[in-house]
mmCIF file of C-alpha atoms in Angstrom:
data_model
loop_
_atom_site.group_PDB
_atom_site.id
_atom_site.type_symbol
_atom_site.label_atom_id
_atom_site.label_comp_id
_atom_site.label_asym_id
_atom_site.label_seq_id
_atom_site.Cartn_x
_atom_site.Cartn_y
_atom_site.Cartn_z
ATOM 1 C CA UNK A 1 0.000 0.000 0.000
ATOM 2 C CA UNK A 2 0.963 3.858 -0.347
ATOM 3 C CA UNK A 3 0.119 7.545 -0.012
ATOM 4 C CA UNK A 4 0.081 9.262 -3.218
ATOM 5 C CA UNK A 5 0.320 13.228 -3.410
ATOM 6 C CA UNK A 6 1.205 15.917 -6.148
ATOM 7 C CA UNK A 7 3.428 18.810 -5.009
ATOM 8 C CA UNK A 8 5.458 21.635 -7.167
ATOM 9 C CA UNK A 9 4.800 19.665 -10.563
ATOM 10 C CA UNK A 10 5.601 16.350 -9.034
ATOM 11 C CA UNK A 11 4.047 13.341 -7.743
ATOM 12 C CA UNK A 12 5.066 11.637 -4.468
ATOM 13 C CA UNK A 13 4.555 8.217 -3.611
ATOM 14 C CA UNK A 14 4.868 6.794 0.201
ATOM 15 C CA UNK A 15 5.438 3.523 -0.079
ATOM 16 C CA UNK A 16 6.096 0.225 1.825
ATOM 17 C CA UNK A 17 9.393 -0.923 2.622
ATOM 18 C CA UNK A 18 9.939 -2.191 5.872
ATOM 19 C CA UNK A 19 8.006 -4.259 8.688
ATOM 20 C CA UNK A 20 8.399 -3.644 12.188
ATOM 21 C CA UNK A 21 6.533 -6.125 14.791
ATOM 22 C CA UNK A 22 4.105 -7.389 12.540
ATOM 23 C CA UNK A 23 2.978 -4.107 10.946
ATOM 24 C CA UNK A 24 4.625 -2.345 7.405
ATOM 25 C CA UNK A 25 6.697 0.952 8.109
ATOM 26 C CA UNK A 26 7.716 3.695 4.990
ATOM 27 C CA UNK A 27 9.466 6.825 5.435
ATOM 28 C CA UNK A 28 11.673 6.778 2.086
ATOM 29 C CA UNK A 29 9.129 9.521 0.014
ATOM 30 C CA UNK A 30 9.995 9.057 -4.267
ATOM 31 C CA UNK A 31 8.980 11.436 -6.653
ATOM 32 C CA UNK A 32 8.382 11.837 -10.551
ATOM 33 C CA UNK A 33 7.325 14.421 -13.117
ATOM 34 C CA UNK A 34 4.932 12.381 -15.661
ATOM 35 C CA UNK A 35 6.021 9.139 -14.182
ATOM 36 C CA UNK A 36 8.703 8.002 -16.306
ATOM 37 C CA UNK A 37 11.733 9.137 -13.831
ATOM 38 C CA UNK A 38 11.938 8.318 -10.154
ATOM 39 C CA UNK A 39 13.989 9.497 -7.681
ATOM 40 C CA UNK A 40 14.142 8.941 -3.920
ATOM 41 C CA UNK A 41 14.212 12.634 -1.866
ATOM 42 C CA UNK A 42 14.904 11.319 2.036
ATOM 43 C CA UNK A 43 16.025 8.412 3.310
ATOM 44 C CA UNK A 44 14.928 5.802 5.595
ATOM 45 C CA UNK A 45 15.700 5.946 9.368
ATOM 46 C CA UNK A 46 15.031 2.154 10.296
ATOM 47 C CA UNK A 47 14.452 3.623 14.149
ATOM 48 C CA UNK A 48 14.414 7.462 13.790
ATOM 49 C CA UNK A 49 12.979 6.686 17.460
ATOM 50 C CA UNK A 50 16.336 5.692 18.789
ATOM 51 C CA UNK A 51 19.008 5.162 15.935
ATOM 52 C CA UNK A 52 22.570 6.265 16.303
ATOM 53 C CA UNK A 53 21.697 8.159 12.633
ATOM 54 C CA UNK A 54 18.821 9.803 13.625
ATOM 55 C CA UNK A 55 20.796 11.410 16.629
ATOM 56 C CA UNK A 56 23.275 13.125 14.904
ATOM 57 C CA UNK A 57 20.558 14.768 12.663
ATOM 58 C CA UNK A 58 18.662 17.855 12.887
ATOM 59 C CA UNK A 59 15.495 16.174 14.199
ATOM 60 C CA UNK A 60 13.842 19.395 13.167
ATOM 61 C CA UNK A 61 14.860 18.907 9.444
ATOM 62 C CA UNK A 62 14.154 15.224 9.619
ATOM 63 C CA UNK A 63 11.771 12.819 7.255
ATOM 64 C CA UNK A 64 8.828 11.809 9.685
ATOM 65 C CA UNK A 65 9.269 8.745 11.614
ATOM 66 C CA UNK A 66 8.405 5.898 9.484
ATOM 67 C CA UNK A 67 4.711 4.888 9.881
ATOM 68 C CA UNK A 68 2.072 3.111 8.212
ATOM 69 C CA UNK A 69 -2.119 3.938 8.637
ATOM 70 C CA UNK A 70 -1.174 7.373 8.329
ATOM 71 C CA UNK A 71 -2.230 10.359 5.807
ATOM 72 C CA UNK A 72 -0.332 12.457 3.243
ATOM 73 C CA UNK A 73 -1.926 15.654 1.714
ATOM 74 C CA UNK A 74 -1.080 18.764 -0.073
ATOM 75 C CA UNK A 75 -2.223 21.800 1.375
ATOM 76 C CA UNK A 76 -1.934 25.285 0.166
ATOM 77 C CA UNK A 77 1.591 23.832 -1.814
ATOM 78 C CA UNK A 78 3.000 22.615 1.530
ATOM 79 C CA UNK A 79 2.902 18.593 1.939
ATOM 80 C CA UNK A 80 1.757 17.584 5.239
ATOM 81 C CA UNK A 81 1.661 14.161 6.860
ATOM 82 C CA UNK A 82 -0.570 12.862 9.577
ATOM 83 C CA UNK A 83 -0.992 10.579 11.970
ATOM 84 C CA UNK A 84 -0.574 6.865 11.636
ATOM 85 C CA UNK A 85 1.297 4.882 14.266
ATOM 86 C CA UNK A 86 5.386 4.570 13.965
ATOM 87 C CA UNK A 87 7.784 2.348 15.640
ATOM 88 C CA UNK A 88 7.500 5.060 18.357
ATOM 89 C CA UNK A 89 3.928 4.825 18.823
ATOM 90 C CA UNK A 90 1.063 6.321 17.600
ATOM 91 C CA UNK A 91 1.792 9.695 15.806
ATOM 92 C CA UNK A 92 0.738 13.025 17.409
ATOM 93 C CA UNK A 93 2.859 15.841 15.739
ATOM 94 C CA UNK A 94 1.973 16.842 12.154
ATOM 95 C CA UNK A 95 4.953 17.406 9.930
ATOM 96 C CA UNK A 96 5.306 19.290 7.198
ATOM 97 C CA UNK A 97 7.225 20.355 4.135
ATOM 98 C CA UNK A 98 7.587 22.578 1.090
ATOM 99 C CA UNK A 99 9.461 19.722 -1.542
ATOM 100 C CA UNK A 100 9.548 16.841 0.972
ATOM 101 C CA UNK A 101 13.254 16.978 1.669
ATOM 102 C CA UNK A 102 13.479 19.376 4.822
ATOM 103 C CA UNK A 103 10.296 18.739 7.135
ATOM 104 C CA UNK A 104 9.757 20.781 10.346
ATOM 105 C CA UNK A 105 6.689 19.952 13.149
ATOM 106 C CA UNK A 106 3.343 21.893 13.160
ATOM 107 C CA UNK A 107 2.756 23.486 16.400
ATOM 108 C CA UNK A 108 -0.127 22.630 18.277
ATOM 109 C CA UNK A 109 -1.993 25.463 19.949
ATOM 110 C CA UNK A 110 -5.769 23.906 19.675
ATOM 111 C CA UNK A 111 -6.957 20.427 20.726
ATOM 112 C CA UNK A 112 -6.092 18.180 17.986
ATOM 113 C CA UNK A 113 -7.969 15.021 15.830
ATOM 114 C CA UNK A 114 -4.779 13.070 16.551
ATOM 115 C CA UNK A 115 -3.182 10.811 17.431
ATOM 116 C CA UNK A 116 -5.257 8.701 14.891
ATOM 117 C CA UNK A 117 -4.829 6.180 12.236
ATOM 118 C CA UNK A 118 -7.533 4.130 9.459
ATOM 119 C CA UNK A 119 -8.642 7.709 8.439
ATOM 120 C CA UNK A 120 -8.546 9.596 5.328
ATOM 121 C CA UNK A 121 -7.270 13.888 5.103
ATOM 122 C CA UNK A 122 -8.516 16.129 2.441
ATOM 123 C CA UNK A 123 -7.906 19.631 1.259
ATOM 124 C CA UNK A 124 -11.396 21.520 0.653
ATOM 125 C CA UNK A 125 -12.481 24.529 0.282
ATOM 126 C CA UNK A 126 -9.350 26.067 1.888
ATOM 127 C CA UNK A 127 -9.046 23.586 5.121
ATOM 128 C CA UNK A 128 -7.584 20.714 5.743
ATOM 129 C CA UNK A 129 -9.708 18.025 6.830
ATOM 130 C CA UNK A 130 -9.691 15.176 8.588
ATOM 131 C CA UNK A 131 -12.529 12.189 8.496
ATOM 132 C CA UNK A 132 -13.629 9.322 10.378
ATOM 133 C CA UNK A 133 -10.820 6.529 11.532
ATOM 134 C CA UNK A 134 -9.575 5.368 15.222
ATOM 135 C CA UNK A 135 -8.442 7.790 17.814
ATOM 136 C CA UNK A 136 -4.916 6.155 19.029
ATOM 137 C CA UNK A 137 -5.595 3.026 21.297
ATOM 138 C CA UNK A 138 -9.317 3.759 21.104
ATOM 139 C CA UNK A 139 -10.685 0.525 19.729
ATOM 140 C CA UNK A 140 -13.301 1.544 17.960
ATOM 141 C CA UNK A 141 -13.678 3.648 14.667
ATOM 142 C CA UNK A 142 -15.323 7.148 14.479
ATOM 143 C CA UNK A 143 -17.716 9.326 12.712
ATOM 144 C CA UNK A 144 -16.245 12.898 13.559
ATOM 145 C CA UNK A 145 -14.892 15.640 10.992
ATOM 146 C CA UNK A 146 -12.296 18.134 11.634
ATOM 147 C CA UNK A 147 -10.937 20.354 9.711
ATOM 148 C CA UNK A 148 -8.272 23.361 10.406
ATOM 149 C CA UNK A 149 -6.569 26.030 7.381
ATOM 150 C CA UNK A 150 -2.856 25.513 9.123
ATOM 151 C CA UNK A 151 -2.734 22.264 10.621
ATOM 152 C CA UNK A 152 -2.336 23.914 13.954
ATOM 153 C CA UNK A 153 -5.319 24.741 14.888
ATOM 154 C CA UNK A 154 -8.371 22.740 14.532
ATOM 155 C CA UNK A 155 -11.874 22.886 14.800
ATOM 156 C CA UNK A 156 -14.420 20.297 15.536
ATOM 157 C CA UNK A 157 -16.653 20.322 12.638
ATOM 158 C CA UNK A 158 -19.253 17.390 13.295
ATOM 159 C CA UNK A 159 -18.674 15.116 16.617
ATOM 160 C CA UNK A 160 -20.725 12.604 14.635
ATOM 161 C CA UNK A 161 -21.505 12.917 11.030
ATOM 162 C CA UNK A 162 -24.712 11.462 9.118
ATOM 163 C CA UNK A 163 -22.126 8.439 8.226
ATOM 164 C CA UNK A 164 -21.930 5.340 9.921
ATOM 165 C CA UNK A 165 -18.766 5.059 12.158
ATOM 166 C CA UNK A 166 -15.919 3.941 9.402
ATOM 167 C CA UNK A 167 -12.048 3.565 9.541
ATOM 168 C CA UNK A 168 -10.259 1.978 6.191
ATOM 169 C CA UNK A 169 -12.429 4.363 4.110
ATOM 170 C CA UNK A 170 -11.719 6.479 0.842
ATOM 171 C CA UNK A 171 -12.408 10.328 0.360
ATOM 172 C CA UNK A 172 -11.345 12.652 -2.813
ATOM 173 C CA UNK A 173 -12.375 15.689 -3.678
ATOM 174 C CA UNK A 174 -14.126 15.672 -7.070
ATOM 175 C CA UNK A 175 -16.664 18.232 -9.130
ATOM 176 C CA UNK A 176 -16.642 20.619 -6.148
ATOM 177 C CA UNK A 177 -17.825 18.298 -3.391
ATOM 178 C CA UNK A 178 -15.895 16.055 -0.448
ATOM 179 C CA UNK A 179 -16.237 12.740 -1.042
ATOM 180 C CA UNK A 180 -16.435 9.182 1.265
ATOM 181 C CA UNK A 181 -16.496 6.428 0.272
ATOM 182 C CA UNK A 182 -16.775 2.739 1.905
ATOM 183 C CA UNK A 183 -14.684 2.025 4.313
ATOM 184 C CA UNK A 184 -15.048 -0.711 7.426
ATOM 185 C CA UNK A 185 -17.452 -0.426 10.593
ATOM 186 C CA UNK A 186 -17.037 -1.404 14.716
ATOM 187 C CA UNK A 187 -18.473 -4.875 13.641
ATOM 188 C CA UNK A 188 -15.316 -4.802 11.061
ATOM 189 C CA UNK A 189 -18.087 -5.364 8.049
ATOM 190 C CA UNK A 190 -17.031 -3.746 4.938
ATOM 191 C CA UNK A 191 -19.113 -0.606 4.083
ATOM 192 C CA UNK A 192 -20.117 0.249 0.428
ATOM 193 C CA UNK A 193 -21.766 3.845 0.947
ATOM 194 C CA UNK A 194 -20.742 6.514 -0.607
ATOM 195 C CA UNK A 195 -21.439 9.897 0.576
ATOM 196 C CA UNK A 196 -20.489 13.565 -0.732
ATOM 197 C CA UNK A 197 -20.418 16.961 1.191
ATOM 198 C CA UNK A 198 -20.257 20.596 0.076
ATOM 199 C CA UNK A 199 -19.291 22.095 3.227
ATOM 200 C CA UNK A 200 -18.257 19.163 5.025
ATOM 201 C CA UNK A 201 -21.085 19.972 7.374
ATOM 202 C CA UNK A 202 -24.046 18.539 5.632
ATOM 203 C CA UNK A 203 -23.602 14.843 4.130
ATOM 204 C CA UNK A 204 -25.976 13.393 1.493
ATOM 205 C CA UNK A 205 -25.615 9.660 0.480
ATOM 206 C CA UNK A 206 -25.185 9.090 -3.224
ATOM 207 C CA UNK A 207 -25.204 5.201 -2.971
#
């Protein structure tokens, strides 16, 4: 599995390439223009939590710690990532970065969606926004939306949203709406609604 996002005429792609108890781990971000030429633009830090390598770096200018569940999203040109659980843990900071070489850490100063993984992040209508998933340890899935313009502070949009409670879900943005789509319930039954939004506020099922 991977993250795909498009950023300063490129496409990155977060992919898969390690394992770490059981679970798959990613860090190492490639890019392309058109998708004929790769090339990778940070490397892996097989413990960024507690590698000799990762402490004699700036851990400021760092790659995130590599995760997996986790979201990657363009927003107003900078490339965020989110959440997702690491070798470290489950993710709280949100890092971000400008042509996903040198990353620095969003300051907090509202309460947060995360930690938080099985969720999907979208950029609409000048927010970022966050939907559904599991909060950290919390074993069940959610129906919430957030949504924030910097990443730093965000604002509880709907506590629970006309959806069912879903984690392992889709969303895009497409013709002017916010999109979800599927996804897996408490019960872990696979979902096939599909719902669109055009403030993120008010949900109408399509299928």
């Amino acid at each position: 599995s991977h993250v795909e996002t498009q950023i300063s005429g490129c496409s990155h792609t977060w992919g898969v390439c390690q394992e770490y108890k059981g679970l798959p781990f990613s860090n190492s971000p490639v890019k392309t223009q058109a998708g004929f030429y790769w090339a990778q633009v940070s490397d892996s830090l097989e413990d960024s939590c507690n590698s000799s390598l990762a402490k004699t770096r700036d851990p400021c200018k760092m790659p995130p710690n590599a995760r997996s569940w986790f979201a990657a999203q363009v927003h107003n040109e900078d490339l965020y990532v989110l959440g997702g659980v690491t070798p470290c843990g489950y993710a709280e900071q949100i890092r971000i970065s400008t042509d996903g070489i040198t990353w620095k850490t969003v300051e907090q100063k509202s309460i947060s969606p995360f930690p938080r993984l099985h969720f999907t992040s979208e950029s609409f209508r000048g927010f970022l926004w966050v939907l559904g998933g599991k909060k950290g340890e919390h074993s069940f899935v959610m129906n919430d939306v957030w949504r924030s313009r910097d990443g730093s502070r965000w604002e509880l949009v709907l506590e629970a949203a006309e959806w069912q409670q879903r984690g392992l879900h889709a969303s895009v943005v497409f013709r002017g709406y916010l999109w979800l789509i599927a996804g897996q319930n408490n019960a872990s039954q696979a979902l096939c609604d599909v719902w669109y939004s055009a403030d993120g506020r008010v949900w109408v099922m399509a299928v």
